[in-house]
Structure formats: C-alpha cells, structure tokens
Tab-separated table of C-alpha atoms and ligand atoms in Angstrom:
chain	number	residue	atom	x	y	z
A	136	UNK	CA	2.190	-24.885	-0.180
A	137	UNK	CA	0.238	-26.877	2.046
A	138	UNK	CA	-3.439	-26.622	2.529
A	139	UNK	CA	-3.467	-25.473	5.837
A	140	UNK	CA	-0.787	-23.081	4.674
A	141	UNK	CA	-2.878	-22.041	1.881
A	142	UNK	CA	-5.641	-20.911	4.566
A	143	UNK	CA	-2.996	-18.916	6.860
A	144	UNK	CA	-1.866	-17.570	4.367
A	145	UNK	CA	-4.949	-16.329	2.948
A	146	UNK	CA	-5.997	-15.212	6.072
A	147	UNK	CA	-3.088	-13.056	6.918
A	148	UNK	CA	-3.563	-11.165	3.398
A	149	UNK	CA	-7.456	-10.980	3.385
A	150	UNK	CA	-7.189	-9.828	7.179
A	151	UNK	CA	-8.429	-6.412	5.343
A	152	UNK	CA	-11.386	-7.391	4.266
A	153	UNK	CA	-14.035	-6.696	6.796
A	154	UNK	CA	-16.413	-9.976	7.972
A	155	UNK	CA	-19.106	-10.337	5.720
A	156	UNK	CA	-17.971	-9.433	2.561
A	157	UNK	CA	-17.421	-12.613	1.449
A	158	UNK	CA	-18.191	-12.999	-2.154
A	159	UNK	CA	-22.089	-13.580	-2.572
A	160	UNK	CA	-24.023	-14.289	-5.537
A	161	UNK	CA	-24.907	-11.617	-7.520
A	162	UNK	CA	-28.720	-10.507	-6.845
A	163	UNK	CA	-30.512	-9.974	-10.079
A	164	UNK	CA	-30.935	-6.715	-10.421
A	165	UNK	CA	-27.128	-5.974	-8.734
A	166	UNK	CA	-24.500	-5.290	-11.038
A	167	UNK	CA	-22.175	-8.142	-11.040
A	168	UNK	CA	-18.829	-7.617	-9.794
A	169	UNK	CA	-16.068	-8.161	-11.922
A	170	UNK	CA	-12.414	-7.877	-10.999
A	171	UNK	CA	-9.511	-8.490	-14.218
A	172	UNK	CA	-5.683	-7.814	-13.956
A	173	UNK	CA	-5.176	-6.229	-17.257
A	174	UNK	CA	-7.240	-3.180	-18.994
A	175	UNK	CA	-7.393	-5.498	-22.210
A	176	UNK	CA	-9.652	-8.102	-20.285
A	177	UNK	CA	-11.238	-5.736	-18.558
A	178	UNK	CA	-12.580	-4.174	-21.691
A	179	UNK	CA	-13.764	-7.909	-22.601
A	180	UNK	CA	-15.952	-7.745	-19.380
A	181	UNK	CA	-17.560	-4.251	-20.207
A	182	UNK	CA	-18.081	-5.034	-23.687
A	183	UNK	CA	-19.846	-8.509	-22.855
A	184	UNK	CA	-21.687	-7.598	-19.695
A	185	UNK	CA	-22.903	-3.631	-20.548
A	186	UNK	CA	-25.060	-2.032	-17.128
A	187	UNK	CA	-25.123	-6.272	-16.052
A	188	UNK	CA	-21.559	-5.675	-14.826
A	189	UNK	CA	-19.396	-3.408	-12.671
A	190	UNK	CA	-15.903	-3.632	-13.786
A	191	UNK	CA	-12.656	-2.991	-12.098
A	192	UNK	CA	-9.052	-3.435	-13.922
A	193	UNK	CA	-6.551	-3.309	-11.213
A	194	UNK	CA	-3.278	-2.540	-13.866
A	195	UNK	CA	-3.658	0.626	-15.534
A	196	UNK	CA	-1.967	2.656	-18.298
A	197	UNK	CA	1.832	2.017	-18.090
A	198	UNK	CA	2.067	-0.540	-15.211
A	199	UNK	CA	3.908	-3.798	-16.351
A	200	UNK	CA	1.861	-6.963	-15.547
A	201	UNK	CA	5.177	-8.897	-15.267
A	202	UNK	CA	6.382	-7.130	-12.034
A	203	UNK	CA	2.830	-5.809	-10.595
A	204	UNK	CA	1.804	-7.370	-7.061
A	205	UNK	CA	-1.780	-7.001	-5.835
A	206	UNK	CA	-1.769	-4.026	-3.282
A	207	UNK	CA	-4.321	-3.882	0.024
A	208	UNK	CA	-6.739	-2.206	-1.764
A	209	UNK	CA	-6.906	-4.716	-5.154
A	210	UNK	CA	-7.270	-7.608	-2.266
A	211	UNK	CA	-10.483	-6.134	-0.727
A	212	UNK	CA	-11.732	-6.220	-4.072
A	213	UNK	CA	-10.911	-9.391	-5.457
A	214	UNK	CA	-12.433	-10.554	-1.795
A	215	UNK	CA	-15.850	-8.760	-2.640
A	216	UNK	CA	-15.831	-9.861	-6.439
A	217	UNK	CA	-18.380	-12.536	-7.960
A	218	UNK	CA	-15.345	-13.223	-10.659
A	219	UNK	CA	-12.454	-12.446	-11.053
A	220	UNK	CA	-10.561	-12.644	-14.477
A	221	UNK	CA	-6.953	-12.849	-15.104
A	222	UNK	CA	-4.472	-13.565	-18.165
A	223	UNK	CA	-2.573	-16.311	-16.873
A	224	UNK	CA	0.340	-17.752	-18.761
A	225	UNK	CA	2.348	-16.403	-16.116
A	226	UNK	CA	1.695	-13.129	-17.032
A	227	UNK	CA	0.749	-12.070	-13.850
A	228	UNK	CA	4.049	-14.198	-12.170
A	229	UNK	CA	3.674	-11.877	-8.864
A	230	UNK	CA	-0.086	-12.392	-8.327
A	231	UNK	CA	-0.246	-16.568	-9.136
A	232	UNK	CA	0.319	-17.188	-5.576
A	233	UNK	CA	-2.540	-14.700	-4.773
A	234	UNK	CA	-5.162	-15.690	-7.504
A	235	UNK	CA	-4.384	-19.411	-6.040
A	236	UNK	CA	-5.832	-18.482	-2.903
A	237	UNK	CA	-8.376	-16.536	-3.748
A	238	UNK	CA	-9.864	-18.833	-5.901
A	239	UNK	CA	-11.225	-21.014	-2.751
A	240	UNK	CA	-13.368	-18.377	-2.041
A	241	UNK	CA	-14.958	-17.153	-6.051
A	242	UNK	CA	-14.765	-17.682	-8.888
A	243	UNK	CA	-10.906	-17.050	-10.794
A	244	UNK	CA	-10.377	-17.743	-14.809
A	245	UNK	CA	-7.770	-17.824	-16.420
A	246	UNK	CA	-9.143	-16.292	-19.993
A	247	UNK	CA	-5.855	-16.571	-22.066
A	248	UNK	CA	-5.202	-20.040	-20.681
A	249	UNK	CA	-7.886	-21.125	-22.872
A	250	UNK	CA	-6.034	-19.934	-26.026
A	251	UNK	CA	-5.598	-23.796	-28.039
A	252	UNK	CA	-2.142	-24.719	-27.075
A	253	UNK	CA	-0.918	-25.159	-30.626
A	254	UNK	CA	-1.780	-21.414	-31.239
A	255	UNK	CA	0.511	-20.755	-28.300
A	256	UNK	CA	4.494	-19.289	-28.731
A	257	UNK	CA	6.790	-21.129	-26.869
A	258	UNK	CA	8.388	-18.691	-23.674
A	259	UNK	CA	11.846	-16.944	-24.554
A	260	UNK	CA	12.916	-17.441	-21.318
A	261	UNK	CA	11.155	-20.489	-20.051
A	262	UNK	CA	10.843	-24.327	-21.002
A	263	UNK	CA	7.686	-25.549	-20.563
A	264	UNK	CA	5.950	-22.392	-20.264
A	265	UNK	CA	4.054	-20.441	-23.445
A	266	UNK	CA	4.471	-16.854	-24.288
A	267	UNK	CA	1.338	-14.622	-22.042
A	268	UNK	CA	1.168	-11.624	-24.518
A	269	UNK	CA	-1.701	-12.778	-27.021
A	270	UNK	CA	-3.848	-9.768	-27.019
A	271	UNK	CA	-0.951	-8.844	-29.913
A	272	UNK	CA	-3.189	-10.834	-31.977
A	273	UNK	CA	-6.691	-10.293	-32.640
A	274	UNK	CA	-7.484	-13.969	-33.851
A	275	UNK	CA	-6.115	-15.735	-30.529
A	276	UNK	CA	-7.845	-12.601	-28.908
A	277	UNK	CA	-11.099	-13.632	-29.939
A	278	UNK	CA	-10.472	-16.823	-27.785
A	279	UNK	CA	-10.301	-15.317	-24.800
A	280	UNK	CA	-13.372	-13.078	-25.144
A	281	UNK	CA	-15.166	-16.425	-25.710
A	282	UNK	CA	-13.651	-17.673	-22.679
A	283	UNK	CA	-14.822	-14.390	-21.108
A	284	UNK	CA	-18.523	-15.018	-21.862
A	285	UNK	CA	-18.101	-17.859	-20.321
A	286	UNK	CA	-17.395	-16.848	-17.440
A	287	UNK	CA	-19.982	-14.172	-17.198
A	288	UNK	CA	-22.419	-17.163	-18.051
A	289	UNK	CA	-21.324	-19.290	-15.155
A	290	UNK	CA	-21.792	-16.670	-12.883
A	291	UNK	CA	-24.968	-15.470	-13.881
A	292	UNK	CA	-26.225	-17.793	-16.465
A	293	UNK	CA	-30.150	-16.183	-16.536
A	294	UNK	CA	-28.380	-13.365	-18.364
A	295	UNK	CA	-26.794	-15.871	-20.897
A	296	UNK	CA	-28.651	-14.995	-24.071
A	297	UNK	CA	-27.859	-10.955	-23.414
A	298	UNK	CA	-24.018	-12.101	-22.832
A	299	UNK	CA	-24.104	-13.776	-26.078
A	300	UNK	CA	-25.851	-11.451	-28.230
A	301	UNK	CA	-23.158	-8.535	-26.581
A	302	UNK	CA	-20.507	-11.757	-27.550
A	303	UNK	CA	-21.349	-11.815	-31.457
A	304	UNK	CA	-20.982	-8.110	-31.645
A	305	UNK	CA	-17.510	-7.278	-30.058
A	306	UNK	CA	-16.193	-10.747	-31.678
A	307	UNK	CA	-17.404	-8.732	-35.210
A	308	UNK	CA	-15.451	-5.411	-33.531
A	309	UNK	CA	-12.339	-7.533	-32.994
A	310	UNK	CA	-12.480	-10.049	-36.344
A	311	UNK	CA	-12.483	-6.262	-37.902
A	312	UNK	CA	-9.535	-4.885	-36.417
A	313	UNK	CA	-7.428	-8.070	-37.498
A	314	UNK	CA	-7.970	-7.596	-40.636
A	315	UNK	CA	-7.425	-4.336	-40.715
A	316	UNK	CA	-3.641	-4.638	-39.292
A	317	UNK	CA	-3.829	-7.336	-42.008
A	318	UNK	CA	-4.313	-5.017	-44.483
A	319	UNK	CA	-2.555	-2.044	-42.998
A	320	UNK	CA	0.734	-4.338	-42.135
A	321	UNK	CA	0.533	-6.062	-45.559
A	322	UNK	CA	1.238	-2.480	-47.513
A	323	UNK	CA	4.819	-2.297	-45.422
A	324	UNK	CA	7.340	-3.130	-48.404
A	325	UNK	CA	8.486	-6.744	-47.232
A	326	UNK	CA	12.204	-6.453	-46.470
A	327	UNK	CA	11.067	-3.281	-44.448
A	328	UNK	CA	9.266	-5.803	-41.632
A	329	UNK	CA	11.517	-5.337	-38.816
A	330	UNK	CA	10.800	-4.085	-35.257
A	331	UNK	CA	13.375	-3.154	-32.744
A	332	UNK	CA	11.594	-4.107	-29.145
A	333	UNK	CA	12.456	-4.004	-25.752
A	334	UNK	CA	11.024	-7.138	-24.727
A	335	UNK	CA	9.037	-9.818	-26.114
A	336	UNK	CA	5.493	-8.708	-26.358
A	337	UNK	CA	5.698	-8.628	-30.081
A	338	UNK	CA	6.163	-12.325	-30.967
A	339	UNK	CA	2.581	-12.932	-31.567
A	340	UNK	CA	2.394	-9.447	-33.711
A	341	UNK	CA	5.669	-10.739	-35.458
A	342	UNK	CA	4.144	-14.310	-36.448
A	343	UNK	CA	0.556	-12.929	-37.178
A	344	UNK	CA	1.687	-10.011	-39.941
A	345	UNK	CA	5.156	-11.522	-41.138
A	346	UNK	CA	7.080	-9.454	-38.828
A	347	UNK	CA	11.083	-9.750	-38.015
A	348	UNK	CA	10.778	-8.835	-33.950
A	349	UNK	CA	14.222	-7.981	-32.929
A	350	UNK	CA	15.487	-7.713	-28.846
A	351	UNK	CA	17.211	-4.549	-28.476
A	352	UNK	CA	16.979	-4.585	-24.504
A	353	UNK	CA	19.895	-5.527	-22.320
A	354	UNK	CA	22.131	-3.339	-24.996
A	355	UNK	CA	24.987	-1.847	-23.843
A	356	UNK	CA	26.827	0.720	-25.975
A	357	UNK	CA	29.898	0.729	-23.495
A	358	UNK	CA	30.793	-3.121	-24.225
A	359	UNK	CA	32.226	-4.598	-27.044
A	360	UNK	CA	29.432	-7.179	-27.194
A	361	UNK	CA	27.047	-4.114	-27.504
A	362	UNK	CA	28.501	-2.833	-29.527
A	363	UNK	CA	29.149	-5.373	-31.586
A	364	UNK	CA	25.467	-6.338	-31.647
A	365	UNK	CA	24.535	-2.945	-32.540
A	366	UNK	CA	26.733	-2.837	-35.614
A	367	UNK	CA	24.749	-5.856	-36.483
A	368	UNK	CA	21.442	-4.155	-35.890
A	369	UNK	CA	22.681	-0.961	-38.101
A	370	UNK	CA	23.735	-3.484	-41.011
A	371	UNK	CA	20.244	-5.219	-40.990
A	372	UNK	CA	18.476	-1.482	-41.030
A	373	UNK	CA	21.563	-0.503	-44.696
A	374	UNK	CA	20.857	-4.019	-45.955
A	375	UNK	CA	16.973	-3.986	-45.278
A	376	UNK	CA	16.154	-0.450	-46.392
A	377	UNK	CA	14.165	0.036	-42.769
A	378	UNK	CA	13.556	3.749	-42.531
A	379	UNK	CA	12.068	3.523	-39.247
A	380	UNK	CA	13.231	2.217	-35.873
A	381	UNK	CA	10.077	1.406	-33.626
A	382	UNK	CA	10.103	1.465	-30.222
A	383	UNK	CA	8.697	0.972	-26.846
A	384	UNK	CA	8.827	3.629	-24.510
A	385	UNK	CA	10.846	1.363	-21.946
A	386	UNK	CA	13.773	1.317	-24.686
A	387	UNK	CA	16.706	3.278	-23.981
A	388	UNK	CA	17.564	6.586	-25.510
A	389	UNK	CA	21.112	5.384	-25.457
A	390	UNK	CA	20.641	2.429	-27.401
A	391	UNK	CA	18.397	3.826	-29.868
A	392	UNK	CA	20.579	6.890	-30.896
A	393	UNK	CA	23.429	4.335	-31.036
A	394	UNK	CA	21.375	2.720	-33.746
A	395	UNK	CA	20.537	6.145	-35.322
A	396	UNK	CA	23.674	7.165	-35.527
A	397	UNK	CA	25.159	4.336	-36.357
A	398	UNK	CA	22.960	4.166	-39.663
A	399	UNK	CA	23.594	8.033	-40.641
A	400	UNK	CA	27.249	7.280	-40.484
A	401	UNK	CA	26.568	4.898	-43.233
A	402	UNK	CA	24.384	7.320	-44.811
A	403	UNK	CA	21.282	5.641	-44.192
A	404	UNK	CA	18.742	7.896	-42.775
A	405	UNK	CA	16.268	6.031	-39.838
A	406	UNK	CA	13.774	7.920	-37.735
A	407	UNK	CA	12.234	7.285	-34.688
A	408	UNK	CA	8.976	5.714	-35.610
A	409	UNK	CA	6.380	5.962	-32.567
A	410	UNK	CA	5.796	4.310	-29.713
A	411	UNK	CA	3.682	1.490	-29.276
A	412	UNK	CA	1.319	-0.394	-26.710
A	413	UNK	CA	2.585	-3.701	-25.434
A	414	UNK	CA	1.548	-4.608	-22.280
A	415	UNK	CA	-1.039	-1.891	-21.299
A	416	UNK	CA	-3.630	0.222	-23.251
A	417	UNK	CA	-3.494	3.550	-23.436
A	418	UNK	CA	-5.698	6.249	-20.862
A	419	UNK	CA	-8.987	5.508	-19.981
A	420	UNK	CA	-11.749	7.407	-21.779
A	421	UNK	CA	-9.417	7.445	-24.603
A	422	UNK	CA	-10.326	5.375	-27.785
A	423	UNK	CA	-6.536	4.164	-27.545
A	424	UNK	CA	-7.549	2.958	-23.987
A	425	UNK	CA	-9.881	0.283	-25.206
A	426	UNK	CA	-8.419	-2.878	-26.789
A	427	UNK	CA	-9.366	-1.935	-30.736
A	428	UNK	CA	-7.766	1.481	-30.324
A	429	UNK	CA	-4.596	-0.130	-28.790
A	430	UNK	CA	-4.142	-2.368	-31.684
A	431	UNK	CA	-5.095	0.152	-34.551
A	432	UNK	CA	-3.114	2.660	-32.645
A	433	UNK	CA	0.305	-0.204	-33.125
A	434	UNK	CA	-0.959	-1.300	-36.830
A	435	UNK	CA	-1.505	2.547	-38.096
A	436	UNK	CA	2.088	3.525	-36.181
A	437	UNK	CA	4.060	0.871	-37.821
A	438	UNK	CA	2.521	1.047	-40.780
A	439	UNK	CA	2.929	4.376	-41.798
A	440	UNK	CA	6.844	4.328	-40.314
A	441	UNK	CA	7.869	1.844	-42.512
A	442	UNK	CA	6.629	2.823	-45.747
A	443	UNK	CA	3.216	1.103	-45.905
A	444	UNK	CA	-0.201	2.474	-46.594
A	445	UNK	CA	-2.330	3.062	-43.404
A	446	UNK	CA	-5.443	5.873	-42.931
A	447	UNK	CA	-4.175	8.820	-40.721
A	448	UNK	CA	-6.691	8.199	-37.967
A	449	UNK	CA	-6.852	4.340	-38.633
A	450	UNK	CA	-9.740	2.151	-38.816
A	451	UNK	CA	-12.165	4.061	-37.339
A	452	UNK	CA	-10.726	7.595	-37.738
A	453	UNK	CA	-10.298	7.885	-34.033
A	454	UNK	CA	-7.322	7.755	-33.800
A	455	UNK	CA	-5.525	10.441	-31.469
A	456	UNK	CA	-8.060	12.436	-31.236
A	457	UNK	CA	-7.964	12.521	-27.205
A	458	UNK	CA	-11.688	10.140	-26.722
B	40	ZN	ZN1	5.181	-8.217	-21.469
C-alpha cells in the first residue's frame, strides 16, 4: 500500500475516534494506557506495570487470534493508547494491516518478534515465516516479557527502575513454571509422549518437554484417507501404550471417538484426557486466566493423563479452584 493510501485508509477506519484523542503522552501520575491482542501479553503488561498501567486485552477466553479482526470499539482504543503490544509472527494475520497503520500514530511492538530467531519453529504452513505460538514455552516466554519492559520503559522511562524491579519478579514466576512442566512432563513414561492436536500450537510444547505433537484436524472418518490415517493414529496409541488422547476443545467428537473406538476394538483402553489452553487463557479472575495458570493448568492435565506424576492442584495448588 501506498503512503497516501496508508493515510486514507487509516482515516476511513479511525473515522470513530472523536478529534482529540490522539494518543498523548502519558502524564505522570495517569495510568498509562496499554492496549495487547492476546490475554497472555496482556498479563505481561499488568504484571510489569502494577497501578502505573491500565490494561486492555482485546482477545478474550476462547477467541482464536488467527481469524480475530479488530472491531470499532478495539480501534478507538488502540487510537487512545500510549502502546500498544501485539504478538506478531503473523499471529494476528487479520490485524497486520491495522497495527501497520496505527503505528504512525503510537507506539506498536511486536513482543514475540523479539524471540532470537534460532529459538524460532519454522511455520507448518508457510516458507519464510516462523511458528507465532511461543507462549507454549516458558523459556522463549521470558523473551518477550523482556521485550515487554521495554516497551513500558520507552514509553515512560522515569518509571524504569519500578518496571524492572516488577521485571525480575514475574521473570522468577515464569523461570518457575518451566521447570515445573519440566519436572511434571519428565514423570510421563517416555513412549507415552504423544499429543493428538487440532492445530499447531503445540510445536513449541512438543520440542521444549520431548513431546510427539500429532495433527488430528482436517480428519475425516467418511474417507478412506481418514480413515486410513486414523488406523495409523490407533496403531501408534497399541504400539505406544498411550492411555490418554488429549485434546483441544476445537477437535471433533467424531474424530476422537473414531480414535477411541478404534483402540477398544484392539483392546486397548484410551480416555479422553482434558482439554487444554492453546491460543487463549482461561476466564478472567481465574488463576487459569493468567499466563502461569494456563501453562500449569496444560503441564498438570497432560501429565496426570498419561501416566506421569503431577500435584492435583499443580504448582501452586490453585489449580481449578474457580480464582
Ligand atoms: Zn494458534
């Protein structure tokens, strides 16, 4: 797009906003306004900026950041924000356009861009481009909360030393959740590392704990090629002793009680093993709707479904318990 096209085209979708709003700079004792795409880096900004921030994450429990497009009311506050965070990695493939554009007018990052390339997956689907979902790690995670204080600093870099001290402490949080699933996902009996997922979230999970991450999506049960692939997928669960299938909520019920089934026939026994987070945390005010209850929520569920050692209520003994 053109400059000039650029412009129009910014002004047609900020014709909303209302003259004057125009991102300022934050006054000191104003909290500063922070806008991020996903609940995950959202959390970042809360943890990091405490009562120095107001925080809005415009993707909420369930929503999938692949197909999400900014609605009026996210582009009135992106307009008014001092920063505005996003993944990036083409996570957010209906909102690059958007974040382009706004990004003449305040400050836009990028926070999982600035993940070291050579920690980066290579895209399924895409030469040239690097798997988005790194919050599945907690190492690479830890990245992009540094790249998060950063951010804050820039902004409002008097407040530098509180953002750092806030920094140290969450990075400690986050360092401790890793190794829990470490520990947690380490107790799974070996040949038993297999998860059945509906799309490819997991591949950073998969390489962090030693994990097989198998595509079940796209399955159809009324084809011979689906059915031929899930004859494969019930000889790997026999030959691999996998007593659990783990899914994501987005699977289908079809697919996975042609699995089930498929196993019992053979007299192999598989349950359904949970449901995980992938690409949004769970409720807000909930302790799985911050990013270290998401991932203790997915280590603790696939630990304990496929025969490995985990505490009931996870790490912190929060787990489930409704806050
Ligand atoms: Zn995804």
């Amino acid at each position: 797009m053109r400059f000039a096209d650029r412009r129009a085209f910014l002004g047609a979708t900020a014709a909303v906003v209302v003259a004057g709003t125009i991102a300022a700079p934050a006054i000191a004792d104003e909290p500063i306004r922070v806008v991020a795409t996903t609940g995950m880096i959202a959390d970042i900004a809360r943890e990091i900026g405490g009562d120095a921030v107001s925080v809005k994450a415009l993707m909420g429990p369930g929503v999938d950041p692949h197909a999400y497009r900014q609605t009026r009311t996210d582009i009135v506050s992106m307009a008014q924000a001092d920063l505005v965070l996003w993944n990036g990695l083409y996570l957010e493939a209906q909102m690059e356009e958007f974040l382009g554009d706004i990004a003449e007018r305040t400050s836009v990052v990028a926070v999982a861009e600035q993940v070291a390339p050579e920690h980066l997956v290579s895209h399924d689907d895409y030469q040239d481009r690097f798997d988005p979902h790194v919050w599945m790690n907690p190492e690479l995670w830890q990245d992009v909360v540094l790249a998060t204080r950063d951010a804050l600093i820039e902004v409002s870099p008097g407040q530098s030393q509180a953002f750092m001290a806030a920094t140290d402490a969450y990075l400690a949080e986050v360092a401790a959740i890793g190794s829990y699933a470490t520990d947690v996902l380490s107790s799974v009996p070996e040949q038993a590392r297999v998860l059945i997922t509906a799309h490819d979230a997991f591949n950073y999970f998969g390489e962090a704990y030693g994990f097989d991450v198998i595509g079940i999506q796209g399955i159809s049960t009324e084809s011979e090629a689906g059915l031929a692939r899930i004859r494969e997928l019930v000889d790997l669960l026999v030959e691999r002793d996998v007593r659990a299938v783990i899914v994501e909520s987005s699977v289908s019920d079809r697919s996975v009680r042609a699995l089930i089934e498929g196993a019992e026939a053979r007299g192999h026994d598989v349950s359904i093993g949970g449901e995980l987070f992938s690409d949004a945390m769970g409720a807000p005010g909930t302790y799985e709707g911050t990013y270290i209850g998401m991932i203790d929520h997915n280590a603790t569920t696939i630990s304990a479904a496929l025969g490995g050692t985990a505490p009931e209520r996870g790490l912190n003994g929060r787990l489930n318990a409704g806050s």
